[in-house]
Short mmCIF file of C-alpha atoms in Angstrom, two decimals:
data_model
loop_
_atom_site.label_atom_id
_atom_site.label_comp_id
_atom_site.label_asym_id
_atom_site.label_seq_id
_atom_site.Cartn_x
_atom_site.Cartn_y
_atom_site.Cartn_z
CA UNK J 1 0.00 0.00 0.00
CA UNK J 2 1.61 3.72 -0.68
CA UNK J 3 2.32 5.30 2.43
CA UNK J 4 0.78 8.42 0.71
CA UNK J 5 -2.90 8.82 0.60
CA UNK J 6 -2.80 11.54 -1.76
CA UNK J 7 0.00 12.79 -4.41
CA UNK J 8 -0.41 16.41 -5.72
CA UNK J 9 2.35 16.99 -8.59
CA UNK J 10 2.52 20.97 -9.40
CA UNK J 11 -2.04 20.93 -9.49
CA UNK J 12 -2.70 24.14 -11.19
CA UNK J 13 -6.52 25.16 -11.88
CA UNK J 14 -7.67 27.92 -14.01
CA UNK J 15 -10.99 29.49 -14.38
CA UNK J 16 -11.16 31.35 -17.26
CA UNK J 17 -8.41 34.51 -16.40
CA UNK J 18 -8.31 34.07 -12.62
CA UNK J 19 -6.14 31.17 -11.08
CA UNK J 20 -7.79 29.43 -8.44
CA UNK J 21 -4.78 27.00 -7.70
CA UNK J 22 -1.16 27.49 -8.56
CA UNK J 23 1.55 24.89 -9.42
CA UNK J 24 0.34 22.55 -5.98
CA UNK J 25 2.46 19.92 -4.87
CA UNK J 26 1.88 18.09 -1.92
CA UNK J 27 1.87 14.89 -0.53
CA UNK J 28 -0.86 13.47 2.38
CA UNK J 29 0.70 10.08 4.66
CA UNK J 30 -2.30 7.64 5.39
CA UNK J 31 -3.54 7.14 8.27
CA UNK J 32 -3.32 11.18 9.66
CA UNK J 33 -5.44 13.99 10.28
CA UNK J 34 -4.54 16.35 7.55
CA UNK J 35 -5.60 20.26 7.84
CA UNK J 36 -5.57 22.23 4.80
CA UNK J 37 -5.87 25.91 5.90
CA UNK J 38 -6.05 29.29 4.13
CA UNK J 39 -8.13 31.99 3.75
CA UNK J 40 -11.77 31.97 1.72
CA UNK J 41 -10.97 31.76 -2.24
CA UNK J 42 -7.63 30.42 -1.76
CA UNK J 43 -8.19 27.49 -3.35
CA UNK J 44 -8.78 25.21 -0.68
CA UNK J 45 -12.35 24.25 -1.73
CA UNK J 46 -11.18 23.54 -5.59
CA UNK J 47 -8.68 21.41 -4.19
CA UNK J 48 -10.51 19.36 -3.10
CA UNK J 49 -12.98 19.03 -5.62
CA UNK J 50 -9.87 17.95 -8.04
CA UNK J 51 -8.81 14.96 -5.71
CA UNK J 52 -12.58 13.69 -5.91
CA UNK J 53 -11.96 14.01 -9.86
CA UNK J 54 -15.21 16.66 -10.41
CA UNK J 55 -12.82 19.21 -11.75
CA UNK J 56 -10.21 18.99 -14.38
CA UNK J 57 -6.63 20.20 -13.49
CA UNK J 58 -5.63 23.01 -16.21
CA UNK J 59 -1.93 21.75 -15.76
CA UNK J 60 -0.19 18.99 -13.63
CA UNK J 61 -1.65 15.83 -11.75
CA UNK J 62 -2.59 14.25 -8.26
CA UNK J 63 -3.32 10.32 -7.25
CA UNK J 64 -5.77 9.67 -4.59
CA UNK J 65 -5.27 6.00 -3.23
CA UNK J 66 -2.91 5.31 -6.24
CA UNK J 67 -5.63 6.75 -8.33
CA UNK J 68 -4.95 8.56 -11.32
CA UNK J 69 -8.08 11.57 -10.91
CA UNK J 70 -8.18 12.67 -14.39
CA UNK J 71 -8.48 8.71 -15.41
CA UNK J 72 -9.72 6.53 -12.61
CA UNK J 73 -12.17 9.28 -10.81
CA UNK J 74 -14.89 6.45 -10.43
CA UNK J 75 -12.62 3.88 -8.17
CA UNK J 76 -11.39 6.80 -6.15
CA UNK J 77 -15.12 8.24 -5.13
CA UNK J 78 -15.85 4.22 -4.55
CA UNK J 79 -13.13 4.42 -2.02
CA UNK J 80 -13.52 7.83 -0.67
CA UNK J 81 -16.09 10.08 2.01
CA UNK J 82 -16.47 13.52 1.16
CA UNK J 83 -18.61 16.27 3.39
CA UNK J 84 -18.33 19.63 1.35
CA UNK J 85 -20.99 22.38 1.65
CA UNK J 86 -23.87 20.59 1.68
CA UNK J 87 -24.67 17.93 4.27
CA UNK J 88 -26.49 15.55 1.63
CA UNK J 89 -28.98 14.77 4.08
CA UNK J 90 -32.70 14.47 3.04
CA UNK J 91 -34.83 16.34 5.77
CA UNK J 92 -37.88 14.59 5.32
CA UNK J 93 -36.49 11.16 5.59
CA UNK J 94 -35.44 9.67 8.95
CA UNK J 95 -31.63 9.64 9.83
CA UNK J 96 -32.19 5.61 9.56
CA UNK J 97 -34.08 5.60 6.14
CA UNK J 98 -30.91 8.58 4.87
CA UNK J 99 -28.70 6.08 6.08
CA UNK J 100 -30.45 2.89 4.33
CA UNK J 101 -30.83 5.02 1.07
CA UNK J 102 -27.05 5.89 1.11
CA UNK J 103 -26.56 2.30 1.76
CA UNK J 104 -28.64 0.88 -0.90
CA UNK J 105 -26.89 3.42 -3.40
CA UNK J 106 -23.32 2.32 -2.33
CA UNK J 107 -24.80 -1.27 -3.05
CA UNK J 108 -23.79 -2.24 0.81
CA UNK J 109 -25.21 -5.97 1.42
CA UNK J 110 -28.49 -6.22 3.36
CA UNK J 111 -27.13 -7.51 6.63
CA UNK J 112 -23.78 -5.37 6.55
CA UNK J 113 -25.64 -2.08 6.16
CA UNK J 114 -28.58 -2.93 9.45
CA UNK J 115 -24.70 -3.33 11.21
CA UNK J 116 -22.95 -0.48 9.90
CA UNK J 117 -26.19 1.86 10.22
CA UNK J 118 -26.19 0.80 14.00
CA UNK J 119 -22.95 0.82 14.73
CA UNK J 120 -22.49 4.69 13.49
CA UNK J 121 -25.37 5.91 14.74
CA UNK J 122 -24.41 4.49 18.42
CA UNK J 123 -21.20 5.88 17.65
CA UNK J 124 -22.15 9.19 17.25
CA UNK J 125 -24.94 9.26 19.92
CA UNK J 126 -28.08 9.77 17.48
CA UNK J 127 -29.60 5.59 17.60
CA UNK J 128 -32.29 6.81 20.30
CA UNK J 129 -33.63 9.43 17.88
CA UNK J 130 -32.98 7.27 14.59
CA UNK J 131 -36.68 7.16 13.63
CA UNK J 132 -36.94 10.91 13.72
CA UNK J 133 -37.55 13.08 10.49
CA UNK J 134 -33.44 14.34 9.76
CA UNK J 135 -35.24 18.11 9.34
CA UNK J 136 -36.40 17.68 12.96
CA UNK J 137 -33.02 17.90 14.04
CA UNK J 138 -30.57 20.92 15.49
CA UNK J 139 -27.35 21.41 13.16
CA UNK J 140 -25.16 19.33 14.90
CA UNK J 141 -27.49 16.37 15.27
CA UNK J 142 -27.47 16.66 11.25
CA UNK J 143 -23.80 16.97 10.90
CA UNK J 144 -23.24 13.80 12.69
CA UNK J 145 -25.69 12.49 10.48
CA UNK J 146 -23.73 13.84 7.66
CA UNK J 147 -20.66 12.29 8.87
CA UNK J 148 -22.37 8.90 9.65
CA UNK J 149 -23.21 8.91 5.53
CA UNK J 150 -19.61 10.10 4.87
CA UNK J 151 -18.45 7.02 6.77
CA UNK J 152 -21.14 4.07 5.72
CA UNK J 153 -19.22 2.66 3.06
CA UNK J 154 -15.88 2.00 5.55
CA UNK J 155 -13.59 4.97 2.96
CA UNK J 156 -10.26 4.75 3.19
CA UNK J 157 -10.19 8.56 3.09
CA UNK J 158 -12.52 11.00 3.78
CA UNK J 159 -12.26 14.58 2.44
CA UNK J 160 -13.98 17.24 4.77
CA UNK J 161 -14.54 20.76 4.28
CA UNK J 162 -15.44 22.96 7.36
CA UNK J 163 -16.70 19.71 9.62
CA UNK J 164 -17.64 21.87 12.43
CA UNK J 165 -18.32 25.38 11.17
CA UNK J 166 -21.44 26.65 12.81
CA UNK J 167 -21.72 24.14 15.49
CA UNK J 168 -21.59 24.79 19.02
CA UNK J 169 -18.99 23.87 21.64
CA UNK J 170 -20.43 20.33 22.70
CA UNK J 171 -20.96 19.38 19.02
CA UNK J 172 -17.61 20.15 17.20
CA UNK J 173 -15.83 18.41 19.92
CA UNK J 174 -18.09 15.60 19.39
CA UNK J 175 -16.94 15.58 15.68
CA UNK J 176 -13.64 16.23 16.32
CA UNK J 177 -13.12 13.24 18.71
CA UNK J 178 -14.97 10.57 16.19
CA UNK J 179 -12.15 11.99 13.60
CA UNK J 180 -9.62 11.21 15.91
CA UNK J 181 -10.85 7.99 16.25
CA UNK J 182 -10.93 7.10 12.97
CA UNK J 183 -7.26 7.94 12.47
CA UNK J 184 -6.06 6.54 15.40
CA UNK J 185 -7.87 3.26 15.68
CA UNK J 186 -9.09 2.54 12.19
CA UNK J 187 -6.05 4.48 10.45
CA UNK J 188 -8.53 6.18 8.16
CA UNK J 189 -6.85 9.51 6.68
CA UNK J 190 -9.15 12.63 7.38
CA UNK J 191 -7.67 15.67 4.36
CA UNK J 192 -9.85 18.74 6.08
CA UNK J 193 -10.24 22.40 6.06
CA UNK J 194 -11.00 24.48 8.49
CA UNK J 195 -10.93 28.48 9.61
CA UNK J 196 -10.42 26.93 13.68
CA UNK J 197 -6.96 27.31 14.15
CA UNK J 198 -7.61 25.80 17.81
CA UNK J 199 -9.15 22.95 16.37
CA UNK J 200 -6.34 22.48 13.10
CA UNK J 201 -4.25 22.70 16.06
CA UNK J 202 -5.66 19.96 18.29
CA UNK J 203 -6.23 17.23 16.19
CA UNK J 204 -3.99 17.67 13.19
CA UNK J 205 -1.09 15.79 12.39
CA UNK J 206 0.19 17.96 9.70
CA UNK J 207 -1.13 21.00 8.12
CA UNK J 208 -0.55 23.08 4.93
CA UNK J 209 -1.24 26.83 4.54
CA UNK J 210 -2.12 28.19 0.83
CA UNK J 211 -2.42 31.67 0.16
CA UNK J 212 -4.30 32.68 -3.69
CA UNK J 213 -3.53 29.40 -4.77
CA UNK J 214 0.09 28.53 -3.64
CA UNK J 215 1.83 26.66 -1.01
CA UNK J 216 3.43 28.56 1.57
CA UNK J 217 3.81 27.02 4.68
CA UNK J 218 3.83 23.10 5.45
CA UNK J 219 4.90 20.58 8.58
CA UNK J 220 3.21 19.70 11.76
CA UNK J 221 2.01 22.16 14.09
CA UNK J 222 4.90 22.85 15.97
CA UNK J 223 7.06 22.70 13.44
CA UNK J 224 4.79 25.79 11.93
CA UNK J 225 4.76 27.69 15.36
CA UNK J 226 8.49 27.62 15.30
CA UNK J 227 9.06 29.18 11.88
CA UNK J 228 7.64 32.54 13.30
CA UNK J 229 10.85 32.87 15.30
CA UNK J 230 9.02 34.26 18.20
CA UNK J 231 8.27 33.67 21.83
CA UNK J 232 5.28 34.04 24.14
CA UNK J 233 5.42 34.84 27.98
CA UNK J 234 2.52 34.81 30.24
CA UNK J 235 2.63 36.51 33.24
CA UNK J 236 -0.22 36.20 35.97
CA UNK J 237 0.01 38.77 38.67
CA UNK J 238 -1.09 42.20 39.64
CA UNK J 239 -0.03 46.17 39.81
CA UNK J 240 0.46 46.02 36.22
CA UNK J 241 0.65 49.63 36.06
CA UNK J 242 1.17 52.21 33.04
CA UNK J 243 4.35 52.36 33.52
CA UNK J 244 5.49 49.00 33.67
CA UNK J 245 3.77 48.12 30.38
CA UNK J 246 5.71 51.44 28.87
CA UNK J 247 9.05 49.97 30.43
CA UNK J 248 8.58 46.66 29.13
CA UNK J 249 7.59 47.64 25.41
CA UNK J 250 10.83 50.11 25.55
CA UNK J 251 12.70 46.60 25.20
CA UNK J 252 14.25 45.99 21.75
CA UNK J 253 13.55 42.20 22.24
CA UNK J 254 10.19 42.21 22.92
CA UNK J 255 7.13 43.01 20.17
CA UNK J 256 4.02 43.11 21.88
CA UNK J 257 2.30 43.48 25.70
CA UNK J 258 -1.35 43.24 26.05
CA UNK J 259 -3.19 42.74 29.13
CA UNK J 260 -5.68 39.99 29.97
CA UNK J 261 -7.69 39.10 33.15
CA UNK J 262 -4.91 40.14 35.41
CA UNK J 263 -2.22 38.79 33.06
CA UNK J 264 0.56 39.88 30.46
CA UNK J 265 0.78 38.44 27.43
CA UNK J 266 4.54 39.25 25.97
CA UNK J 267 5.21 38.40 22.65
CA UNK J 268 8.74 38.26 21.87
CA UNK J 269 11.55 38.20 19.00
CA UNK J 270 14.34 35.95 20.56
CA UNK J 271 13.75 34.03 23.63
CA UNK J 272 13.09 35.95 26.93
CA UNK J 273 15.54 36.34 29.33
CA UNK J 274 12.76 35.48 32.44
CA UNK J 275 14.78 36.48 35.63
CA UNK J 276 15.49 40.08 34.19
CA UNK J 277 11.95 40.00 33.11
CA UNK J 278 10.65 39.23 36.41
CA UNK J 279 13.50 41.37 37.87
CA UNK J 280 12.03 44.07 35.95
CA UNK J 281 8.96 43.90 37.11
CA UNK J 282 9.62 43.92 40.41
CA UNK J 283 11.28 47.41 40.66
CA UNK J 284 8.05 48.69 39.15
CA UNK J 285 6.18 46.94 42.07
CA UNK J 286 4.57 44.24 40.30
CA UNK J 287 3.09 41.33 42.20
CA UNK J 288 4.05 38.25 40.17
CA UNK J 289 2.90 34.93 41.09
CA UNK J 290 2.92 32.75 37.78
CA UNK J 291 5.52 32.76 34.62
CA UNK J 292 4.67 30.47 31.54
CA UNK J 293 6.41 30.38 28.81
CA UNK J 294 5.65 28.80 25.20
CA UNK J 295 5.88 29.67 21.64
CA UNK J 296 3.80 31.43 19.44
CA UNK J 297 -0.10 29.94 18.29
CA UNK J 298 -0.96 28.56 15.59
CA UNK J 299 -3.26 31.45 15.12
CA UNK J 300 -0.83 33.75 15.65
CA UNK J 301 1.85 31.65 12.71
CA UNK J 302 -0.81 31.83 10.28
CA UNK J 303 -1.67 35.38 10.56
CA UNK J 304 1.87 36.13 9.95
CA UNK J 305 1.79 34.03 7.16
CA UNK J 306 -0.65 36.17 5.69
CA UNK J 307 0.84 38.84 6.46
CA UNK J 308 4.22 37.29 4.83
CA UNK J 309 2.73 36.43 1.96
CA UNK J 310 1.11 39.96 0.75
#
């Protein structure tokens, strides 16, 4: 089996005068959670629709599974899950019947499909309300559902395009710990995108970042973090007065101070120095009484990417 669950060999996309995707290469391990991140009309969304084989590349070429998708588009959709703007569920069906129709359609035998049916919607907490009408349902009830249908046919890979946008706080971690799961125990590869740089964070193995169409920032979260070449400090405390703050963004090696809920967040170009810091602080009177240090978010890499990259 190829190590690599997708191969993207300089992928370039043109829509009539605008490029939507710009000499991408890029290659996905199995068995990860992937995160595919950039701004809206990068070309994240086109992307994707080019490893599923429902757009043709202008110039170059990608394999999906070992699948050619300008030539062999019909094995890789037999072998893949995708969840892209639409949920695909039908709202006046139950979540069973969706389930049985997607089923039936993926030509899943009889007795296989009652199991799989029951075993994802146990999984993801909806078999109680399985004989309920899908419309019935709040928004994260329906993207379970979603991902249930994504998931019925046992894909090797499934291709997911904002999983939890919209949903509240219960719900996307619901969805993000079934994705998890699927890596980890079932070694399923999950290729996503996503504007939660918390979440790309969390749960991603490895992440890209393409700006207008072009690669420009790839490795595993904290290999990204370090390329900003900057520091964070956290100090809790109190008397963080006026003048301290002034003092402190006097220094040549540090770039930012904010205050937060009695603590200062100090962004920094080279790695702080944290007994003159603290030393510092103290002739101004402040009341320390907790130092963490750690480098910058992911949020905070991918901003400056942006930035970078104008």
């Amino acid at each position: 089996m190829d190590p690599m669950a997708i191969n993207i060999h300089s992928l370039t996309r043109d829509f009539g005068g605008v490029r939507a995707l710009d000499s991408l290469s890029l290659e996905v391990p199995a068995g990860i959670i992937f995160g595919f991140l950039g701004p809206n009309g990068a070309g994240k969304t086109t992307t994707i629709r080019m490893l599923l084989g429902l757009l043709e590349p202008t110039a170059g070429r990608a394999e999906v599974l070992g699948y050619d998708t300008r030539t062999q588009a019909d094995q890789i959709r037999s072998q893949v899950g995708a969840l892209l703007e639409h949920n695909g569920i039908y709202e006046q069906m139950s979540a069973e019947d969706n389930l049985e129709f997607f089923g039936r359609v993926n030509l899943i035998a009889t007795s296989e499909r009652s199991r799989r049916i029951q075993e994802l919607l146990t999984g993801m907490g909806l078999w109680e309300r399985r004989k309920d009408l899908a419309g019935s349902w709040s928004r994260g009830m329906k993207q379970k559902l979603a991902l249930a249908r994504v998931l019925l046919h046992r894909p090797r890979l499934v291709l997911l395009d904002e999983p939890t946008a919209g949903l509240d706080v219960q719900a996307a971690v619901a969805v993000r710990e079934h994705l998890s799961t699927l890596a980890e125990r079932e070694g399923v590869t999950v290729f996503l995108t996503t504007h939660n740089m918390a979440e790309a964070e969390k749960i991603c193995a490895q992440i890209a970042v393409i700006r207008q169409g072009r690669l420009v920032a790839l490795g595993a979260p904290d290999e990204l973090r370090a390329k900003t070449g900057r520091s964070q400090v956290v100090v809790s405390g109190r008397g963080f007065t006026a003048q301290a703050l002034n003092l402190l963004r006097q220094s040549p090696e540090i770039e930012s101070v904010e205050t937060q809920n009695h603590q200062l967040v100090i962004q920094m170009h080279t790695d702080p120095d944290i007994p003159a810091l603290i030393g510092l602080l103290a002739g101004e009177r402040v009341q320390v009484t907790e130092v963490r240090q750690g480098k910058a978010s992911l949020e905070e890499t991918y901003l400056q990417l942006m930035e970078e990259e104008r």
